[in-house]
mmCIF file of C-alpha atoms and ligand atoms in Angstrom:
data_model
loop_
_atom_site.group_PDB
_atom_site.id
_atom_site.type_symbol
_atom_site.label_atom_id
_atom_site.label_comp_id
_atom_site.label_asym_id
_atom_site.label_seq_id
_atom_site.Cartn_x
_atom_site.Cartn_y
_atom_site.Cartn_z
ATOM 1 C CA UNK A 1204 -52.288 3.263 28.680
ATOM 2 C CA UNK A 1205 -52.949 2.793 24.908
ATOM 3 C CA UNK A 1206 -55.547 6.002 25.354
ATOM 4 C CA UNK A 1207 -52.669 8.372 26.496
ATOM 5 C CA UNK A 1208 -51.836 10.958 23.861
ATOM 6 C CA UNK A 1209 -53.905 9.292 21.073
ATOM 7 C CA UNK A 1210 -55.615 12.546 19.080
ATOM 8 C CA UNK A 1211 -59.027 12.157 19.216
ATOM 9 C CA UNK A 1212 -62.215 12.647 16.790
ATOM 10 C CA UNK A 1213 -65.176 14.453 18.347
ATOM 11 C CA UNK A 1214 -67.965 13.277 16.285
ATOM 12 C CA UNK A 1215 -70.783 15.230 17.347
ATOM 13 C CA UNK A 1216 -70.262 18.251 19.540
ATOM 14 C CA UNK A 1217 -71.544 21.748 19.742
ATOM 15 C CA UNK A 1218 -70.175 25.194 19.796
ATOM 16 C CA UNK A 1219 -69.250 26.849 23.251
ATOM 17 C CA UNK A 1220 -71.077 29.928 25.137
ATOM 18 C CA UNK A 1221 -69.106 32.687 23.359
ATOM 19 C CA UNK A 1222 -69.704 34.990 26.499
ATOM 20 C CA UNK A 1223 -68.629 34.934 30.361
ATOM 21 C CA UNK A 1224 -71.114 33.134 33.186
ATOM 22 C CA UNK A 1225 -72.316 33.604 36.208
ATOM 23 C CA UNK A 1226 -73.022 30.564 38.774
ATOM 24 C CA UNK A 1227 -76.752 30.096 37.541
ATOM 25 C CA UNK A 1228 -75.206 30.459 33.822
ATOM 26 C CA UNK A 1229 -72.549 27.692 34.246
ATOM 27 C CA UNK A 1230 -74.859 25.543 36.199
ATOM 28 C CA UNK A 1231 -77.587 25.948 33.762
ATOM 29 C CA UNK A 1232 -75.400 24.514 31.522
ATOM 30 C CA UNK A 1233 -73.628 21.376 33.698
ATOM 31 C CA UNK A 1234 -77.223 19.293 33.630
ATOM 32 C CA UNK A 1235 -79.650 17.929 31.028
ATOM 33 C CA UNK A 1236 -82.667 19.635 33.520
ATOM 34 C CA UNK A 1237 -84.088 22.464 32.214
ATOM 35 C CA UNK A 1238 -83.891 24.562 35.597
ATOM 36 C CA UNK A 1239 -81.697 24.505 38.567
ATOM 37 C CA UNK A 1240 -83.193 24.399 41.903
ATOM 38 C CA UNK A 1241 -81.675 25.587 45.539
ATOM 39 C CA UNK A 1242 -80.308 22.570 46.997
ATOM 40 C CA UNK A 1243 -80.042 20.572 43.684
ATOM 41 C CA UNK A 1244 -76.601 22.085 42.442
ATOM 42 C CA UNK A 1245 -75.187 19.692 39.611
ATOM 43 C CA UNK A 1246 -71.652 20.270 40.886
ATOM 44 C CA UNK A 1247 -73.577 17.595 43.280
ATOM 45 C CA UNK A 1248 -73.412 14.718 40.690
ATOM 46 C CA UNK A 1249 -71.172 12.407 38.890
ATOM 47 C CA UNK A 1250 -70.490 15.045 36.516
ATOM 48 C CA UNK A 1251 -69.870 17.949 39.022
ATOM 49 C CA UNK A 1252 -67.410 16.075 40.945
ATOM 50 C CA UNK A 1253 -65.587 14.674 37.376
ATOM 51 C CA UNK A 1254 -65.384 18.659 36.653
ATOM 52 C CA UNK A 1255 -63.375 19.778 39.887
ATOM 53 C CA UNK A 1256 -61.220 16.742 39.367
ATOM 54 C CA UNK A 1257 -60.172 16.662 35.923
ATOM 55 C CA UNK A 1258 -61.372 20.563 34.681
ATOM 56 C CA UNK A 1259 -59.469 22.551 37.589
ATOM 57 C CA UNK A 1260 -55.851 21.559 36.853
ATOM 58 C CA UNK A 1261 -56.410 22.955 33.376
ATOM 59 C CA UNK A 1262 -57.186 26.365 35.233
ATOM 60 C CA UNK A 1263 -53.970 26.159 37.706
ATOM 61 C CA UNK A 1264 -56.543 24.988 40.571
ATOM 62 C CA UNK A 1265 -56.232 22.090 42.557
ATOM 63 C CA UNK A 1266 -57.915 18.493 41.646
ATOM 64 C CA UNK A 1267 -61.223 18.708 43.298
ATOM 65 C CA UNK A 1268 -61.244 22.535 43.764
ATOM 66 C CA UNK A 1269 -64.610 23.708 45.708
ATOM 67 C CA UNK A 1270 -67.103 24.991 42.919
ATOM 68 C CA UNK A 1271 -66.791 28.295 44.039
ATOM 69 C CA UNK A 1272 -63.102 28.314 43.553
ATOM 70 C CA UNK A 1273 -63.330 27.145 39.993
ATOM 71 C CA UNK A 1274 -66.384 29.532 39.212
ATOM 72 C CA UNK A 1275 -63.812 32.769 40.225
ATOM 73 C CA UNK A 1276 -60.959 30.891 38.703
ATOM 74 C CA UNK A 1277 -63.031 30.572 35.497
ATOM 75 C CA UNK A 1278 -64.144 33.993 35.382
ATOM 76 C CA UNK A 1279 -60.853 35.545 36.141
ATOM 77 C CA UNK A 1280 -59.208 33.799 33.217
ATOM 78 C CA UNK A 1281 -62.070 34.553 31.084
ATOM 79 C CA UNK A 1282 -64.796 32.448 28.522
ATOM 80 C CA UNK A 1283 -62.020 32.624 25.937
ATOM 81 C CA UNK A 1284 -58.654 31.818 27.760
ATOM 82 C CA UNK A 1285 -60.995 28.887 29.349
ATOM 83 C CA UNK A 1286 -62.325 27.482 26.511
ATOM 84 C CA UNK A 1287 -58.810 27.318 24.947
ATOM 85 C CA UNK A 1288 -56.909 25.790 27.393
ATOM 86 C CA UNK A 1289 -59.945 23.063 27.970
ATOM 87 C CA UNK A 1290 -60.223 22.430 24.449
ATOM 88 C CA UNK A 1291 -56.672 21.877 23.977
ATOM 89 C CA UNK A 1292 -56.093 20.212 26.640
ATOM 90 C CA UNK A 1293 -58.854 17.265 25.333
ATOM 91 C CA UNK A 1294 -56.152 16.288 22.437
ATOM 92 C CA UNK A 1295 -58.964 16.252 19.950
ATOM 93 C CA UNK A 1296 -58.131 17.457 16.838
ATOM 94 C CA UNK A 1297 -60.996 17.133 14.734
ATOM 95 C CA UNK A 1298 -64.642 18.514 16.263
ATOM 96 C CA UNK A 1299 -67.993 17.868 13.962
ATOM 97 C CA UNK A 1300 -70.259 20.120 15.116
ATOM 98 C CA UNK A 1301 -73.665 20.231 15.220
ATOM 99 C CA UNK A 1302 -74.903 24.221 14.298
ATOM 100 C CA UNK A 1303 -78.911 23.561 14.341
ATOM 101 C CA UNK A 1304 -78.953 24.368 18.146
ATOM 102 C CA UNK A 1305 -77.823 28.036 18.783
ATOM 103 C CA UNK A 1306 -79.565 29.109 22.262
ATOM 104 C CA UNK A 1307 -78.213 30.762 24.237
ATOM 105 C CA UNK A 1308 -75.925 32.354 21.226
ATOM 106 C CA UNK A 1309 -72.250 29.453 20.963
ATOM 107 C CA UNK A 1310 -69.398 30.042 19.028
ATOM 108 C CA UNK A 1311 -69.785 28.947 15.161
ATOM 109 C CA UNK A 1312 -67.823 26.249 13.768
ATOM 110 C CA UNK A 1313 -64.341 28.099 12.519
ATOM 111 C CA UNK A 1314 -64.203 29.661 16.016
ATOM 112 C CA UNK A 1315 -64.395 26.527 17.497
ATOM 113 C CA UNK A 1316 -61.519 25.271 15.708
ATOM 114 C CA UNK A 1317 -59.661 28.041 16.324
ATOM 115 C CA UNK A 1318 -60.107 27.935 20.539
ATOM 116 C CA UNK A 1319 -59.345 24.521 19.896
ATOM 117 C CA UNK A 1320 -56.337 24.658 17.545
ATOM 118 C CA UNK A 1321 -57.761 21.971 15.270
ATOM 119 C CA UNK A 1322 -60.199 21.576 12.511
ATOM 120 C CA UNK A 1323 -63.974 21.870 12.641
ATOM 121 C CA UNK A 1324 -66.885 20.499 10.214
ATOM 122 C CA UNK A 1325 -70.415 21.421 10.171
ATOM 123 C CA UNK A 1326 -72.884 18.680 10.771
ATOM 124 C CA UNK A 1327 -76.677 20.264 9.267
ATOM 125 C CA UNK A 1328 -79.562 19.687 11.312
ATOM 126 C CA UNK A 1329 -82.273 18.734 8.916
ATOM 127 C CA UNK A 1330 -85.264 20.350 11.631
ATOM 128 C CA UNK A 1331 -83.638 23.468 11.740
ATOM 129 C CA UNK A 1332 -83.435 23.644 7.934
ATOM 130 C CA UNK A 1333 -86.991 22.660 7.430
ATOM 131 C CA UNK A 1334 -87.866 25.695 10.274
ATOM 132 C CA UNK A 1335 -85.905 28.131 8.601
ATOM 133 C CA UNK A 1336 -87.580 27.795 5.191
ATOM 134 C CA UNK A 1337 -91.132 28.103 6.839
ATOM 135 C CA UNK A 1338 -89.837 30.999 9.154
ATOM 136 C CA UNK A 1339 -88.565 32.556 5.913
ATOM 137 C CA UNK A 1340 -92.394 31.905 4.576
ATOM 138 C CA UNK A 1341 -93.407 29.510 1.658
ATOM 139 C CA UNK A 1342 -96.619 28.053 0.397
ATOM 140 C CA UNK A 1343 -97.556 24.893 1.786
ATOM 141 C CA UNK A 1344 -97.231 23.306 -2.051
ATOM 142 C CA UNK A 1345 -93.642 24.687 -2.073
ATOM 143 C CA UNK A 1346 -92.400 23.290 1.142
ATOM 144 C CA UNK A 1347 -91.103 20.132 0.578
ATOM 145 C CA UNK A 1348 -89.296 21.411 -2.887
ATOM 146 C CA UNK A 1349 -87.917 24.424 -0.530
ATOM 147 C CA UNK A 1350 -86.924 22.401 2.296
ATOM 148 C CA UNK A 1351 -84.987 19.877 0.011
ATOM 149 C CA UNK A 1352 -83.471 22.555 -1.837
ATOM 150 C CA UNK A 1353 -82.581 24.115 1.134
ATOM 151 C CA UNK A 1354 -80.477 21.242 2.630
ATOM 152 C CA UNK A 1355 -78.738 19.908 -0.772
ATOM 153 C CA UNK A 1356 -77.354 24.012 -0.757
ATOM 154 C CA UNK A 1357 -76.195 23.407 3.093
ATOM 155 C CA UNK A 1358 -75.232 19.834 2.425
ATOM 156 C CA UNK A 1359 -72.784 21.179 0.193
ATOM 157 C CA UNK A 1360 -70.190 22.234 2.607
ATOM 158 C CA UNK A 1361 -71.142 19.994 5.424
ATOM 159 C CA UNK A 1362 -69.848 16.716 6.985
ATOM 160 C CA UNK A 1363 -72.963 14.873 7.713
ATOM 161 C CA UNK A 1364 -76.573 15.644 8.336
ATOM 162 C CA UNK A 1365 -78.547 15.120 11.585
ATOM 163 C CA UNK A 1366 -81.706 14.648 13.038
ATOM 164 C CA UNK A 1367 -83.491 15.121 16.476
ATOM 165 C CA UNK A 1368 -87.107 13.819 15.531
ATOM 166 C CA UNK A 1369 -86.612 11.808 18.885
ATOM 167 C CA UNK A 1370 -87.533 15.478 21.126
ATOM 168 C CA UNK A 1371 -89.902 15.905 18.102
ATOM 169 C CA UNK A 1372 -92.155 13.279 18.155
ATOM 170 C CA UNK A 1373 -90.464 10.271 19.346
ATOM 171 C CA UNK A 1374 -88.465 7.822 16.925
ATOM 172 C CA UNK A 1375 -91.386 5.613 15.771
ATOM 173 C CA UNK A 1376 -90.727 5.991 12.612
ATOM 174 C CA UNK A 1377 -92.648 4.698 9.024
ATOM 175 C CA UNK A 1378 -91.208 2.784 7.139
ATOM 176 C CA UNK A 1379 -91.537 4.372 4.052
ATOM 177 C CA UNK A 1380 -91.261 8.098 2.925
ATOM 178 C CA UNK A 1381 -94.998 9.693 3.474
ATOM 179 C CA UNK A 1382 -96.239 10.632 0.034
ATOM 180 C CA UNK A 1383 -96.611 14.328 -1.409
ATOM 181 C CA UNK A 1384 -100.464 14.882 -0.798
ATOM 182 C CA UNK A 1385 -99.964 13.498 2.890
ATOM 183 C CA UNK A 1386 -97.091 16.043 3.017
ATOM 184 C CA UNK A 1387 -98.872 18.800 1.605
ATOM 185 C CA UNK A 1388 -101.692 19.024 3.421
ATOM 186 C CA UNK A 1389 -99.590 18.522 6.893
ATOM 187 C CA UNK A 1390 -97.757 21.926 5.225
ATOM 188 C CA UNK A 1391 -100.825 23.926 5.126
ATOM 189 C CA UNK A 1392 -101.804 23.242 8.911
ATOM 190 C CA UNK A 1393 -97.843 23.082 10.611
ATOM 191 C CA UNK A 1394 -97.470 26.937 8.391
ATOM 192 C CA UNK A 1395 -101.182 28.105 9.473
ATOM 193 C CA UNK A 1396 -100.780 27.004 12.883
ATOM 194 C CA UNK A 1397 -98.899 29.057 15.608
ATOM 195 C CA UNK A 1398 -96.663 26.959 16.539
ATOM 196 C CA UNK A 1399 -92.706 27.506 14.847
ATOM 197 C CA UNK A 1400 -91.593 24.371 16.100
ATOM 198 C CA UNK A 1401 -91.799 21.395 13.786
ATOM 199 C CA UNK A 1402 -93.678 18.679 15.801
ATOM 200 C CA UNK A 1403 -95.832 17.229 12.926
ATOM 201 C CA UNK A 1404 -94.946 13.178 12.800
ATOM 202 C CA UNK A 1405 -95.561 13.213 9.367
ATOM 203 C CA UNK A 1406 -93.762 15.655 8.004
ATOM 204 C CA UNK A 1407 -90.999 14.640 9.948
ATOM 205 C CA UNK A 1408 -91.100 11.223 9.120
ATOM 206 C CA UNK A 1409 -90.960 12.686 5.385
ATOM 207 C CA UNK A 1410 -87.836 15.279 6.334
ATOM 208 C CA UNK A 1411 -85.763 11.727 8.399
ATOM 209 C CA UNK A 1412 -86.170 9.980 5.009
ATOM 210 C CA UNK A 1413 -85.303 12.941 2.522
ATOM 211 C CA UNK A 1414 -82.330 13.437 4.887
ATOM 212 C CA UNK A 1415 -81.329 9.346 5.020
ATOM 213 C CA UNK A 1416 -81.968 9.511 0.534
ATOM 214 C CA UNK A 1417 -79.699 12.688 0.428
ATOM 215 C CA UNK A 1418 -76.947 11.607 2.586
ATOM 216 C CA UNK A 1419 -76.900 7.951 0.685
ATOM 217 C CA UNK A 1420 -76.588 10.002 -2.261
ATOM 218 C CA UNK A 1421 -73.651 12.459 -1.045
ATOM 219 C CA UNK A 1422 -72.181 10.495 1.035
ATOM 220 C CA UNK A 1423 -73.166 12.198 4.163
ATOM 221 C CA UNK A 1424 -73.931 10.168 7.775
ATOM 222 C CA UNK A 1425 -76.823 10.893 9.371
ATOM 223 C CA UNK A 1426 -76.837 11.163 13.293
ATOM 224 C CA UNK A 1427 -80.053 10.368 15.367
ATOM 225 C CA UNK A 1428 -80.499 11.737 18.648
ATOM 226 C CA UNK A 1429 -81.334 9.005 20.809
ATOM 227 C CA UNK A 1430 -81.558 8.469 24.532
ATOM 228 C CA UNK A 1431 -81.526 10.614 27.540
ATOM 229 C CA UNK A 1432 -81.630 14.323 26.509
ATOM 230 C CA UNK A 1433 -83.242 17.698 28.210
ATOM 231 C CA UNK A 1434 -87.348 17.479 29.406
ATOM 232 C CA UNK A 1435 -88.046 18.731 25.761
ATOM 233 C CA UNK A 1436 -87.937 14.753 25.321
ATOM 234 C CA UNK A 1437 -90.213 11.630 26.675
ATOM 235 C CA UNK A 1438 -87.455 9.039 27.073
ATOM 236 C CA UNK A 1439 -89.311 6.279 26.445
ATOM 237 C CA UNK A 1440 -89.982 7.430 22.952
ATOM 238 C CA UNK A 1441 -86.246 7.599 22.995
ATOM 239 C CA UNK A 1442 -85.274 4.443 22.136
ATOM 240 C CA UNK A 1443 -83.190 3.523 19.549
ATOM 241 C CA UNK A 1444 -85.076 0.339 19.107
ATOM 242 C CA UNK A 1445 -88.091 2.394 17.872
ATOM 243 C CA UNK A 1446 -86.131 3.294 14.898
ATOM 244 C CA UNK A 1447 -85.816 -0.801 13.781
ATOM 245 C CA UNK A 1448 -88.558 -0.511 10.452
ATOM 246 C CA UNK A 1449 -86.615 2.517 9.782
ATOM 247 C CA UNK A 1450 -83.400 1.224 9.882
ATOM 248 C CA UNK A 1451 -84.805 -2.128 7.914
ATOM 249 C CA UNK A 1452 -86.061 0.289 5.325
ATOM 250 C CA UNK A 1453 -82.707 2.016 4.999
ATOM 251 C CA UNK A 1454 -80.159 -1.096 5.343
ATOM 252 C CA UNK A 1455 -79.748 -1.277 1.385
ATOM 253 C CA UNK A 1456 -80.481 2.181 0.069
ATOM 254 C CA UNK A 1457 -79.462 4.670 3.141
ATOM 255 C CA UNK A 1458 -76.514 6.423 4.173
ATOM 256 C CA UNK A 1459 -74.649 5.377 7.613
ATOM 257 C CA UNK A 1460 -76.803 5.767 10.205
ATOM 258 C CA UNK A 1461 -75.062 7.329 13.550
ATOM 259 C CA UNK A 1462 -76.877 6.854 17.207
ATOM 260 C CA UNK A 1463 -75.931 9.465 19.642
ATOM 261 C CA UNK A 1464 -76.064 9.271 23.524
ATOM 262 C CA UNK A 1465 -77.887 6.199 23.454
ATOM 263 C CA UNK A 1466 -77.656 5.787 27.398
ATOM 264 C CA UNK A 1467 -79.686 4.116 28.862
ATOM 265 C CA UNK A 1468 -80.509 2.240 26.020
ATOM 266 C CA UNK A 1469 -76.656 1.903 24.499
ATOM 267 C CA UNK A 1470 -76.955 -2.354 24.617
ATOM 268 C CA UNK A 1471 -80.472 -1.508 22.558
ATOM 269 C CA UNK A 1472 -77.965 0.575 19.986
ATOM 270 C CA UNK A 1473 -75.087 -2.073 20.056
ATOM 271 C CA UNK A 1474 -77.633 -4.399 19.096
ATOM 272 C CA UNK A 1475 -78.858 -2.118 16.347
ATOM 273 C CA UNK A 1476 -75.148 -1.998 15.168
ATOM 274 C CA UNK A 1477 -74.668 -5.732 15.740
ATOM 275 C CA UNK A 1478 -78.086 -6.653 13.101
ATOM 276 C CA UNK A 1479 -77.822 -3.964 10.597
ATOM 277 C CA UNK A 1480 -74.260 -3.012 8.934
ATOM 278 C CA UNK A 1481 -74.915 0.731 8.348
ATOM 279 C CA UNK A 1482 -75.087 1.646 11.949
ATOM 280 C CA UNK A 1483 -72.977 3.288 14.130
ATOM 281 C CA UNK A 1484 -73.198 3.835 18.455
ATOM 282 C CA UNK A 1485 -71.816 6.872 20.025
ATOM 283 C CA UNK A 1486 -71.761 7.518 23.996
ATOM 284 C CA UNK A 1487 -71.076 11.597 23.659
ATOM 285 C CA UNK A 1488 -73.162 13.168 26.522
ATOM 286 C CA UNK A 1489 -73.357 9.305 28.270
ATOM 287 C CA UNK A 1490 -69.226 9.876 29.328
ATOM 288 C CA UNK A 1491 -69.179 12.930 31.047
ATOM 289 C CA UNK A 1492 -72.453 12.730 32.686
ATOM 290 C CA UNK A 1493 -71.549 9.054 34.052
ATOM 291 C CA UNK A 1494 -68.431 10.195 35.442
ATOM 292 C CA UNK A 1495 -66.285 6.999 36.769
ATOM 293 C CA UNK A 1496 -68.974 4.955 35.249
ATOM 294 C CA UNK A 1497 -67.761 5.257 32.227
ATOM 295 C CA UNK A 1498 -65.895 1.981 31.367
ATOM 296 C CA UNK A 1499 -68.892 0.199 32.333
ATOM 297 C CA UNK A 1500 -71.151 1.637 29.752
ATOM 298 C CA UNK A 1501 -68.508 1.217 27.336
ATOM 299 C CA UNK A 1502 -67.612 -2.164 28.315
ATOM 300 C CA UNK A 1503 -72.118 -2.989 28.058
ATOM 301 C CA UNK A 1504 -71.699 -0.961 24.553
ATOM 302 C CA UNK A 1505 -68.623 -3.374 23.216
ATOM 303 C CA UNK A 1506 -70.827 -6.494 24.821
ATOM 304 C CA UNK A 1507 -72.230 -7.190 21.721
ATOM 305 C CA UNK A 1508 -71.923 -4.067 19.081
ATOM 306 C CA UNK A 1509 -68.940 -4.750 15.890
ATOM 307 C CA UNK A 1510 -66.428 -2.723 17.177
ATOM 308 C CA UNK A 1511 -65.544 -0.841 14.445
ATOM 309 C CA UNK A 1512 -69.158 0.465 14.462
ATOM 310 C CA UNK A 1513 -68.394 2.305 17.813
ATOM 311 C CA UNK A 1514 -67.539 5.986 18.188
ATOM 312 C CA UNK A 1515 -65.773 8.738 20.464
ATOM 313 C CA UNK A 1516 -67.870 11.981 20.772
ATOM 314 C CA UNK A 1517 -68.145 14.359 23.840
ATOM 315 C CA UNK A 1518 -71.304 16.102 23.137
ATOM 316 C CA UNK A 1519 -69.859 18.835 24.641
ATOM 317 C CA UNK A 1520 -72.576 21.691 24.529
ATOM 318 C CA UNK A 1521 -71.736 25.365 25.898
ATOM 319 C CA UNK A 1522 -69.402 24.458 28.264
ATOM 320 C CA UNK A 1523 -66.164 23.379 27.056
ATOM 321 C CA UNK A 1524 -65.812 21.633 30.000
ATOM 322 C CA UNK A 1525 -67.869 19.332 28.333
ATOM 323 C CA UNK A 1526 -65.551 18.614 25.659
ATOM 324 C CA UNK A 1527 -62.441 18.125 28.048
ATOM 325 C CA UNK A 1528 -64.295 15.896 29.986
ATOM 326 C CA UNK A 1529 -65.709 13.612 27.381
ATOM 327 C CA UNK A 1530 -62.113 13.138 25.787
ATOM 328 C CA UNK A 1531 -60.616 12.734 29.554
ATOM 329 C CA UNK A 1532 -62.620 10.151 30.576
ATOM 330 C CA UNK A 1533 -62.633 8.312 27.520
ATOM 331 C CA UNK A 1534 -58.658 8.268 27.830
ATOM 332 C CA UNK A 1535 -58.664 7.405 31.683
ATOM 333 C CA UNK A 1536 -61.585 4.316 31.825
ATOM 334 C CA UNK A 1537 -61.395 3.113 28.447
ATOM 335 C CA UNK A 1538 -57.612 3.247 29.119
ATOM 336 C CA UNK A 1539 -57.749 1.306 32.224
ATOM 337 C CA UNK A 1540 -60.878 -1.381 31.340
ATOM 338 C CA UNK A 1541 -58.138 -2.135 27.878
ATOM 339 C CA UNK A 1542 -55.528 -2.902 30.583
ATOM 340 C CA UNK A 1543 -57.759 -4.919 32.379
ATOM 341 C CA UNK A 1544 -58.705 -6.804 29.279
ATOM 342 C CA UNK A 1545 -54.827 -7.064 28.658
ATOM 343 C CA UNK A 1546 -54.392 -8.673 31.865
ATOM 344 C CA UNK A 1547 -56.928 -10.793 31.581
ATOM 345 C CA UNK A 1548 -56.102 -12.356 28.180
ATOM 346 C CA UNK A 1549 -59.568 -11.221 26.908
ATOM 347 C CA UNK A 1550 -57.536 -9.943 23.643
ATOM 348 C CA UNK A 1551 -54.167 -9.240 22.481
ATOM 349 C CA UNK A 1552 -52.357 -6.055 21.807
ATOM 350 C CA UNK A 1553 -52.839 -5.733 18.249
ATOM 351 C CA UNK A 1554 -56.327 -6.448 18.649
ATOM 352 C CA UNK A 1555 -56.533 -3.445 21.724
ATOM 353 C CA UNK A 1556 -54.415 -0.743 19.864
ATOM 354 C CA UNK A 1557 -57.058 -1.567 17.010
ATOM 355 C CA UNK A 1558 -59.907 -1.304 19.122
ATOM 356 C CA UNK A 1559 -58.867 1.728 21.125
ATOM 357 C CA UNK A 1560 -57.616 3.690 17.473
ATOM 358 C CA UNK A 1561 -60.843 2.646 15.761
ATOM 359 C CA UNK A 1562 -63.091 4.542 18.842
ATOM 360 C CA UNK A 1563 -60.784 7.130 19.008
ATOM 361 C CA UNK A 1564 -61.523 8.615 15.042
ATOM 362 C CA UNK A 1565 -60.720 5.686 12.887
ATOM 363 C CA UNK A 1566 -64.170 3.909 12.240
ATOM 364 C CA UNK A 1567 -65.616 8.173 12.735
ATOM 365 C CA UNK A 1568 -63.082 9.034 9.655
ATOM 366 C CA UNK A 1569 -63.890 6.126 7.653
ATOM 367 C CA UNK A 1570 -68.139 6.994 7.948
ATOM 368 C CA UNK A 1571 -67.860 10.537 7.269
ATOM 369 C CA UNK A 1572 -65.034 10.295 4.725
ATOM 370 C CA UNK A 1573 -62.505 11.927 6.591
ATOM 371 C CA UNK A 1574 -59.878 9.045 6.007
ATOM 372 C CA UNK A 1575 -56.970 11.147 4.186
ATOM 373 C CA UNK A 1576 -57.034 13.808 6.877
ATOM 374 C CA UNK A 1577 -57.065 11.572 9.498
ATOM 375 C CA UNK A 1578 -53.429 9.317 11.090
HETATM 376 ZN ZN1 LIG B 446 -75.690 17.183 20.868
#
């Protein structure tokens, strides 16, 4: 298949659990829920069964190993000997990883490249920025000057920038930066107020458009968390299409816009893609979670989306099973629907090897600038 052995860009990931886990542990960390339940084990789903097949051979086990087999297995070998076979095993060679999420503690981004024997970039997470300068305590006048310093100094050795306003307050977004009294006076109440988590629509609204006017100006992408996620988020809120005055607003001025996950709204984000040139679609979390489905969501992504605007990521999040799977079943159902679409005639083999080259880093390296350092 034209998949097989291609090295692969992983767009957005995370770091993995730098420490060994128990069954709750692991578990914990194999579902978007934010509790596991007896009876409701997610080795039960599309992505616990894509795990035993494609995860144990990498640990000498069997395809489709009982769970309990590849949790000893796993813990015999050890977090570290386990996240470097898995990781090297995925043929990535380039992870950009997201660093604004660090519970429970996850390897930073050098140590990820070094499990992984490739190269690692840091992706900022403007939220976490904004909630370090207030946890570090500023005046409610100074915040916005802090906050912006704050990410132009982190900016300065990252890839791109992202944003999760959609578990914040949903990605209805103005259309328009909200002005500096509006700002200020948000401040005071979000850095009276007990709460450390920035929730305030407004002054996220303002710290999505700082972050889309900084990245046009350095050259840094800016990924939006869309779709399904943990409980932390209201789906419906979730949809990409929320974000059209946004992306209006931004379709001269902004930087390239990335949509993660996007499932189940990835034909909303192809569209997206499809009307406005500075977008981008991703499926990382949407592939290993849907399993054998996987060619179908990409095949409803490529319906109607330009495809150099689509992107490989795993999402991979703790587990580095995560990773491995993302990059393993992109490679085994985007490899097989491309033969399909070869033997249908749908397209010819110059036009698949540039399809399958672009998804796999090309049209990533190009947005994020990564072009000479990528084949
Ligand atoms: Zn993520």
């Amino acid at each position: 298949m034209l998949t097989d052995g291609l090295p692969l860009l992983d767009q957005h990931c995370h770091g993995v659990r730098d420490a060994d886990l128990d069954r709750a542990g692991f578990e914990l960390l194999l579902t978007e829920a934010d509790r596991v339940v007896p009876g409701r084990s997610p080795f039960e789903s599309m992505l616990g069964v894509t795990l035993r097949r494609l995860c144990a051979p990498v640990l000498d086990l069997p395809r489709h190993a009982p769970a309990e087999d590849y949790l000893a297995r796993r813990a015999a070998l050890g977090w570290r000997e386990v996240s470097r076979r898995l990781l090297r095993a995925s043929g990535t060679t380039t992870w950009l990883v997201d660093t604004g999420l660090n519970t429970p503690p996850l390897t930073g981004v050098a140590e990820l490249a070094d499990l992984g024997g490739g190269h690692a970039r840091e992706v900022v997470r403007l939220e976490a920025v904004a909630e370090q300068v207030a946890q570090r305590g500023v005046s409610a006048a100074c915040l916005a000057a802090e906050v912006e310093r704050e990410i132009r100094s982190q900016a300065a050795n990252a890839i791109g920038l992202k944003s999760v306003v959609a578990y914040r307050c949903g990605l209805r977004m103005p259309d328009r930066r909200p002005g500096s009294g509006q700002v200020d006076s948000r401040a005071a109440a979000w850095l009276s107020g007990p709460d450390r988590r920035l929730r305030d629509p407004v002054l996220l609204a303002w710290l999505v458009h700082l972050g889309a006017s900084i990245g046009a100006e350095l050259g840094l992408p800016l990924q939006l968390h869309t779709g399904f996620g943990d409980p932390d988020l209201r789906l419906h809120e979730a949809d990409p299409l929320l974000l059209t005055d946004f992306i209006r607003s931004t379709v001269d001025t902004g930087p390239t816009l990335v949509l993660l996950h996007c499932w189940p709204f990835h034909r909303n984000a192809a569209y997206l893609a499809h009307a406005y040139p500075h977008v981008l679609v991703d499926l990382g979390l949407t592939i290993p979670h849907v399993g054998a489905q996987a060619a179908a969501v990409l095949a409803e992504t490529l319906e109607i989306a330009p495809w150099p605007a689509v992107c490989f990521s795993s999402d991979g999040f703790g587990l580095p099973e995560l990773h491995h799977l993302g990059a393993l079943l992109w490679r085994e159902r985007f490899g097989r629907l491309i033969d399909r679409w070869l033997g249908e005639d749908v397209l010819a083999a110059t036009d698949a090897e540039r399809l399958v080259r672009g998804i796999a880093g090309g049209n990533a390296a190009r947005a994020y600038g990564l072009g000479g350092e990528w084949p």
